[in-house]
Amino acid sequence: MLKKSAAAMLMFLSAALSAQPLEVLTVGNSFADSVFVYLPAVAAEAGRELVLERANLPGCTLKRHWELTEAEKPAYKGKSLKTILQSRKWNAVTVQQASGDSWKPETYEPYLTNLIAYIREYAPSAEVVIQQTWSYRFDEPRLAGWGITPEEMFSQLAAAYSSAAKKHGLRMIPTGNAVDLARRTQQPQLVEFPLSALENLHYPDPLPDQTGSFVNGARWGTDAAGNHILLRDSYHLNVRGQYLQACLWFGFLFDENPAEITFSPDALSPSDAEFLRTTAATTLENMRSEQ
């Protein structure tokens, strides 16, 4: 049984007592978009009412969100953040840093401080929550340019998010912790391949084995003209990662045990889905035991 948190209970009771769904807004980027894939189905299968909306922009940093917000730009599908914040009595609004800056603590401020104050002004009913993002896979080219490993990226982003959450008194959705734990404990493990294995490939050359990946990775696709091209994505979550994220968010938002979730995507085997649910539950238990 997951230990109930006072903040989560207040958030859920606020929705329950008003006979309204739990209303959650994400202010982020593609690393928040991925939770929309399975979280609504997870909640619906569990009999929980959820309104999940977004003010996300691709690759958007805290700095960019604040600049758009301060100028009241209608950047979010023709609406300003103020308009979206005032459109509902949100129970929770999530924020996060863009993944490329997530491991750099100097990039968070003063933009996070400004955004939190703005959200609290225009959505006073909402709890501001920060989502901890995850590190890139080993074959992401930017890692070499930064001179860090995936493990170092995770260590630094985890420290940056923890510091930000502590400074502002925010609860944190530990998605990065969940992905890291799953990567370290799954069987079989993802076997790293030489980066040169992706060079000079021509369709339909076989791709390296990516069993155990939590991101899309390398795959064959087509361009606008229908030509086969090699697509590489070492940071956006795949089905496994999206389901793990959804289970974690469900457990966090509703203070329920993710291990008891009954919905799972058809693309996952029963054993893998169970592993991901258990990992989400363990991640939340670990976080709460450290508080």
Short mmCIF file of C-alpha atoms in Angstrom, two decimals:
data_model
loop_
_atom_site.label_atom_id
_atom_site.label_comp_id
_atom_site.label_asym_id
_atom_site.label_seq_id
_atom_site.Cartn_x
_atom_site.Cartn_y
_atom_site.Cartn_z
CA MET A 1 0.00 0.00 0.00
CA LEU A 2 1.42 3.35 -0.97
CA LYS A 3 1.73 5.86 1.86
CA LYS A 4 -0.84 8.61 1.36
CA SER A 5 0.60 12.12 0.98
CA ALA A 6 -1.29 15.09 2.42
CA ALA A 7 -0.85 17.16 -0.75
CA ALA A 8 -2.17 14.39 -2.99
CA MET A 9 -5.11 13.77 -0.70
CA LEU A 10 -6.00 17.47 -0.75
CA MET A 11 -5.75 17.58 -4.55
CA PHE A 12 -7.95 14.52 -5.00
CA LEU A 13 -10.45 15.51 -2.30
CA SER A 14 -10.82 18.94 -3.85
CA ALA A 15 -11.97 17.30 -7.06
CA ALA A 16 -14.02 14.59 -5.37
CA LEU A 17 -15.91 16.93 -3.05
CA SER A 18 -16.87 19.18 -5.96
CA ALA A 19 -18.04 16.16 -7.99
CA GLN A 20 -15.63 17.18 -10.72
CA PRO A 21 -12.84 15.33 -12.54
CA LEU A 22 -9.24 15.85 -11.47
CA GLU A 23 -8.10 18.66 -13.77
CA VAL A 24 -4.42 18.74 -14.71
CA LEU A 25 -2.57 21.12 -17.02
CA THR A 26 0.97 20.51 -18.29
CA VAL A 27 3.24 23.44 -19.11
CA GLY A 28 6.14 21.76 -20.82
CA ASN A 29 7.24 20.19 -24.07
CA SER A 30 7.34 16.79 -25.77
CA PHE A 31 8.51 15.17 -22.52
CA ALA A 32 5.07 16.07 -21.13
CA ASP A 33 3.23 15.25 -24.37
CA SER A 34 4.19 11.59 -23.97
CA VAL A 35 2.07 11.19 -20.83
CA PHE A 36 -1.06 11.93 -22.89
CA VAL A 37 -0.63 8.67 -24.82
CA TYR A 38 -1.72 6.28 -22.04
CA LEU A 39 -2.60 8.23 -18.87
CA PRO A 40 -6.22 8.93 -19.93
CA ALA A 41 -6.80 5.22 -20.62
CA VAL A 42 -5.10 4.19 -17.38
CA ALA A 43 -7.32 6.57 -15.40
CA ALA A 44 -10.50 5.59 -17.24
CA GLU A 45 -9.88 1.86 -16.71
CA ALA A 46 -9.43 2.58 -12.99
CA GLY A 47 -12.69 4.50 -12.86
CA ARG A 48 -11.00 7.85 -12.23
CA GLU A 49 -12.21 10.98 -13.96
CA LEU A 50 -9.37 13.03 -15.40
CA VAL A 51 -9.20 16.16 -17.50
CA LEU A 52 -5.70 16.39 -18.96
CA GLU A 53 -4.79 19.42 -21.06
CA ARG A 54 -1.56 20.91 -22.26
CA ALA A 55 0.33 24.12 -22.82
CA ASN A 56 3.30 22.34 -24.34
CA LEU A 57 5.63 23.46 -27.11
CA PRO A 58 8.32 21.31 -28.77
CA GLY A 59 11.68 21.69 -27.04
CA CYS A 60 10.40 24.60 -24.98
CA THR A 61 12.66 25.70 -22.13
CA LEU A 62 11.56 27.40 -18.94
CA LYS A 63 13.12 30.57 -20.32
CA ARG A 64 11.03 30.42 -23.49
CA HIS A 65 7.83 29.62 -21.62
CA TRP A 66 8.39 32.63 -19.40
CA GLU A 67 9.18 34.96 -22.30
CA LEU A 68 5.97 33.93 -24.06
CA THR A 69 3.98 34.19 -20.85
CA GLU A 70 5.35 37.58 -19.83
CA ALA A 71 4.51 38.97 -23.27
CA GLU A 72 1.06 37.27 -23.16
CA LYS A 73 1.73 35.70 -26.54
CA PRO A 74 -1.01 33.38 -27.89
CA ALA A 75 1.60 30.69 -28.41
CA TYR A 76 -0.41 27.72 -27.15
CA LYS A 77 -2.73 26.84 -30.05
CA GLY A 78 -3.77 30.45 -30.32
CA LYS A 79 -4.14 31.06 -26.59
CA SER A 80 -1.94 32.71 -24.00
CA LEU A 81 -0.94 30.85 -20.87
CA LYS A 82 -3.01 33.30 -18.83
CA THR A 83 -6.13 32.41 -20.82
CA ILE A 84 -5.52 28.70 -20.33
CA LEU A 85 -4.84 29.08 -16.61
CA GLN A 86 -8.07 31.01 -16.15
CA SER A 87 -10.14 28.59 -18.24
CA ARG A 88 -10.62 25.99 -15.49
CA LYS A 89 -10.22 25.53 -11.75
CA TRP A 90 -7.12 23.39 -12.19
CA ASN A 91 -6.19 20.95 -9.44
CA ALA A 92 -2.60 20.70 -10.64
CA VAL A 93 -0.31 22.45 -13.11
CA THR A 94 2.96 20.72 -13.97
CA VAL A 95 6.16 22.42 -15.08
CA GLN A 96 9.53 21.09 -16.24
CA GLN A 97 12.76 22.09 -17.91
CA ALA A 98 13.55 21.19 -21.53
CA SER A 99 15.61 18.02 -21.62
CA GLY A 100 18.66 19.60 -23.21
CA ASP A 101 18.91 22.07 -20.32
CA SER A 102 17.62 19.77 -17.60
CA TRP A 103 21.09 18.88 -16.35
CA LYS A 104 22.19 22.54 -16.17
CA PRO A 105 20.86 24.05 -12.92
CA GLU A 106 21.83 27.56 -14.00
CA THR A 107 19.18 27.44 -16.75
CA TYR A 108 16.22 27.10 -14.36
CA GLU A 109 16.21 30.56 -12.83
CA PRO A 110 14.76 33.13 -12.70
CA TYR A 111 12.28 31.61 -15.16
CA LEU A 112 10.96 28.86 -12.89
CA THR A 113 10.40 31.33 -10.06
CA ASN A 114 8.53 33.65 -12.42
CA LEU A 115 6.37 30.89 -13.90
CA ILE A 116 5.41 29.49 -10.50
CA ALA A 117 4.35 32.93 -9.28
CA TYR A 118 2.35 33.50 -12.45
CA ILE A 119 0.58 30.15 -12.22
CA ARG A 120 -0.29 30.75 -8.58
CA GLU A 121 -1.69 34.16 -9.45
CA TYR A 122 -3.90 33.06 -12.34
CA ALA A 123 -4.71 29.50 -11.21
CA PRO A 124 -4.88 29.88 -7.42
CA SER A 125 -6.69 26.56 -6.94
CA ALA A 126 -3.85 24.59 -8.51
CA GLU A 127 -0.94 22.82 -6.90
CA VAL A 128 2.20 23.51 -8.93
CA VAL A 129 4.08 20.25 -9.50
CA ILE A 130 7.42 19.72 -11.24
CA GLN A 131 8.04 16.74 -13.51
CA GLN A 132 11.57 15.37 -13.38
CA THR A 133 12.60 14.40 -16.91
CA TRP A 134 14.97 11.62 -17.97
CA SER A 135 18.42 11.22 -19.47
CA TYR A 136 19.15 10.42 -23.11
CA ARG A 137 20.11 7.00 -24.44
CA PHE A 138 23.82 6.28 -24.89
CA ASP A 139 23.73 6.86 -28.68
CA GLU A 140 22.40 10.44 -28.55
CA PRO A 141 25.04 12.55 -30.41
CA ARG A 142 24.61 15.55 -28.10
CA LEU A 143 26.05 13.61 -25.18
CA ALA A 144 29.47 13.45 -26.85
CA GLY A 145 29.28 17.17 -27.61
CA TRP A 146 28.54 17.91 -23.96
CA GLY A 147 31.25 15.53 -22.79
CA ILE A 148 28.94 13.56 -20.47
CA THR A 149 27.52 10.05 -20.24
CA PRO A 150 23.83 9.19 -19.81
CA GLU A 151 24.59 8.36 -16.18
CA GLU A 152 26.21 11.74 -15.63
CA MET A 153 23.33 13.50 -17.36
CA PHE A 154 20.87 11.74 -15.09
CA SER A 155 22.85 12.47 -11.94
CA GLN A 156 23.07 16.16 -12.78
CA LEU A 157 19.44 16.57 -13.87
CA ALA A 158 18.25 14.71 -10.76
CA ALA A 159 20.21 17.10 -8.58
CA ALA A 160 18.90 20.13 -10.49
CA TYR A 161 15.26 19.03 -10.21
CA SER A 162 15.61 18.14 -6.53
CA SER A 163 17.14 21.52 -5.81
CA ALA A 164 14.39 23.33 -7.71
CA ALA A 165 11.64 21.35 -5.97
CA LYS A 166 13.13 22.02 -2.55
CA LYS A 167 13.64 25.72 -3.23
CA HIS A 168 10.03 26.24 -4.29
CA GLY A 169 8.36 23.70 -2.01
CA LEU A 170 7.07 21.63 -4.93
CA ARG A 171 6.21 17.97 -5.08
CA MET A 172 7.99 16.21 -7.92
CA ILE A 173 6.79 13.56 -10.36
CA PRO A 174 9.98 11.45 -10.57
CA THR A 175 9.73 10.23 -14.17
CA GLY A 176 13.51 10.38 -14.59
CA ASN A 177 13.98 8.18 -11.53
CA ALA A 178 11.49 5.66 -12.91
CA VAL A 179 13.21 5.45 -16.30
CA ASP A 180 16.61 5.14 -14.62
CA LEU A 181 15.38 2.39 -12.26
CA ALA A 182 13.78 0.48 -15.12
CA ARG A 183 16.94 0.74 -17.21
CA ARG A 184 19.06 -0.63 -14.36
CA THR A 185 16.81 -3.47 -13.21
CA GLN A 186 15.16 -4.83 -16.36
CA GLN A 187 16.05 -8.18 -17.88
CA PRO A 188 17.33 -8.39 -20.48
CA GLN A 189 19.40 -5.23 -20.37
CA LEU A 190 19.77 -3.01 -23.41
CA VAL A 191 23.11 -3.91 -24.97
CA GLU A 192 25.06 -0.86 -26.08
CA PHE A 193 26.28 -1.01 -29.65
CA PRO A 194 29.09 0.99 -31.31
CA LEU A 195 27.86 4.31 -32.66
CA SER A 196 29.53 3.34 -35.93
CA ALA A 197 26.88 0.62 -36.30
CA LEU A 198 24.46 3.29 -37.51
CA GLU A 199 26.81 4.71 -40.11
CA ASN A 200 26.57 3.95 -43.83
CA LEU A 201 23.34 1.97 -43.53
CA HIS A 202 21.01 1.61 -46.50
CA TYR A 203 17.44 0.35 -46.41
CA PRO A 204 16.69 -2.48 -45.69
CA ASP A 205 19.96 -3.10 -43.80
CA PRO A 206 19.30 -4.63 -40.35
CA LEU A 207 19.52 -2.27 -37.39
CA PRO A 208 21.31 -3.02 -34.11
CA ASP A 209 19.31 -4.93 -31.50
CA GLN A 210 17.52 -2.36 -29.32
CA THR A 211 15.66 -4.75 -27.02
CA GLY A 212 15.22 -3.07 -23.64
CA SER A 213 15.05 0.48 -24.95
CA PHE A 214 12.74 3.05 -23.38
CA VAL A 215 13.09 5.53 -26.23
CA ASN A 216 12.26 5.28 -29.93
CA GLY A 217 15.86 4.72 -31.00
CA ALA A 218 16.91 4.00 -34.57
CA ARG A 219 14.32 2.84 -37.08
CA TRP A 220 13.57 2.97 -40.77
CA GLY A 221 11.05 5.57 -41.94
CA THR A 222 10.18 7.55 -45.04
CA ASP A 223 10.57 11.17 -46.04
CA ALA A 224 7.92 13.33 -47.74
CA ALA A 225 8.83 11.83 -51.10
CA GLY A 226 8.44 8.28 -49.85
CA ASN A 227 12.17 7.53 -49.75
CA HIS A 228 13.41 5.27 -46.98
CA ILE A 229 15.53 7.11 -44.39
CA LEU A 230 17.10 6.21 -41.07
CA LEU A 231 15.32 7.95 -38.21
CA ARG A 232 17.15 8.43 -34.92
CA ASP A 233 15.47 9.43 -31.68
CA SER A 234 17.43 8.69 -28.54
CA TYR A 235 15.34 10.74 -26.11
CA HIS A 236 11.56 10.54 -26.75
CA LEU A 237 9.84 7.69 -24.93
CA ASN A 238 8.61 4.66 -26.85
CA VAL A 239 5.58 2.55 -25.87
CA ARG A 240 7.39 1.08 -22.86
CA GLY A 241 8.51 4.48 -21.65
CA GLN A 242 5.12 6.08 -22.26
CA TYR A 243 3.34 3.38 -20.27
CA LEU A 244 5.85 3.65 -17.43
CA GLN A 245 5.34 7.43 -17.37
CA ALA A 246 1.54 7.05 -17.39
CA CYS A 247 1.60 4.55 -14.52
CA LEU A 248 3.84 6.82 -12.48
CA TRP A 249 1.69 9.91 -13.09
CA PHE A 250 -1.47 7.97 -12.23
CA GLY A 251 0.02 6.81 -8.94
CA PHE A 252 1.22 10.30 -8.14
CA LEU A 253 -1.94 12.22 -9.08
CA PHE A 254 -4.47 9.84 -7.55
CA ASP A 255 -2.27 8.49 -4.75
CA GLU A 256 -2.98 4.96 -5.91
CA ASN A 257 -0.66 1.98 -6.23
CA PRO A 258 0.52 1.75 -9.87
CA ALA A 259 1.11 -1.97 -9.42
CA GLU A 260 -2.68 -2.41 -9.32
CA ILE A 261 -3.34 -0.70 -12.68
CA THR A 262 -5.32 -2.98 -15.00
CA PHE A 263 -4.95 -1.20 -18.34
CA SER A 264 -1.96 -2.06 -20.50
CA PRO A 265 -1.18 -1.40 -24.19
CA ASP A 266 -1.60 -4.29 -26.61
CA ALA A 267 1.99 -3.77 -27.76
CA LEU A 268 3.37 -4.86 -24.38
CA SER A 269 3.64 -8.40 -23.11
CA PRO A 270 1.86 -9.07 -19.79
CA SER A 271 5.19 -9.63 -18.03
CA ASP A 272 6.72 -6.40 -19.34
CA ALA A 273 3.63 -4.38 -18.42
CA GLU A 274 3.77 -5.85 -14.91
CA PHE A 275 7.45 -4.95 -14.63
CA LEU A 276 6.74 -1.35 -15.66
CA ARG A 277 3.83 -1.00 -13.20
CA THR A 278 5.97 -2.41 -10.41
CA THR A 279 8.82 -0.06 -11.31
CA ALA A 280 6.45 2.93 -11.14
CA ALA A 281 5.21 1.79 -7.73
CA THR A 282 8.74 1.27 -6.42
CA THR A 283 9.82 4.68 -7.68
CA LEU A 284 7.01 6.41 -5.79
CA GLU A 285 7.71 4.37 -2.65
CA ASN A 286 11.39 5.31 -2.85
CA MET A 287 10.58 8.99 -3.25
CA ARG A 288 8.15 9.05 -0.35
CA SER A 289 10.54 7.17 1.94
CA GLU A 290 13.16 9.85 1.29
CA GLN A 291 10.84 12.73 2.22
#
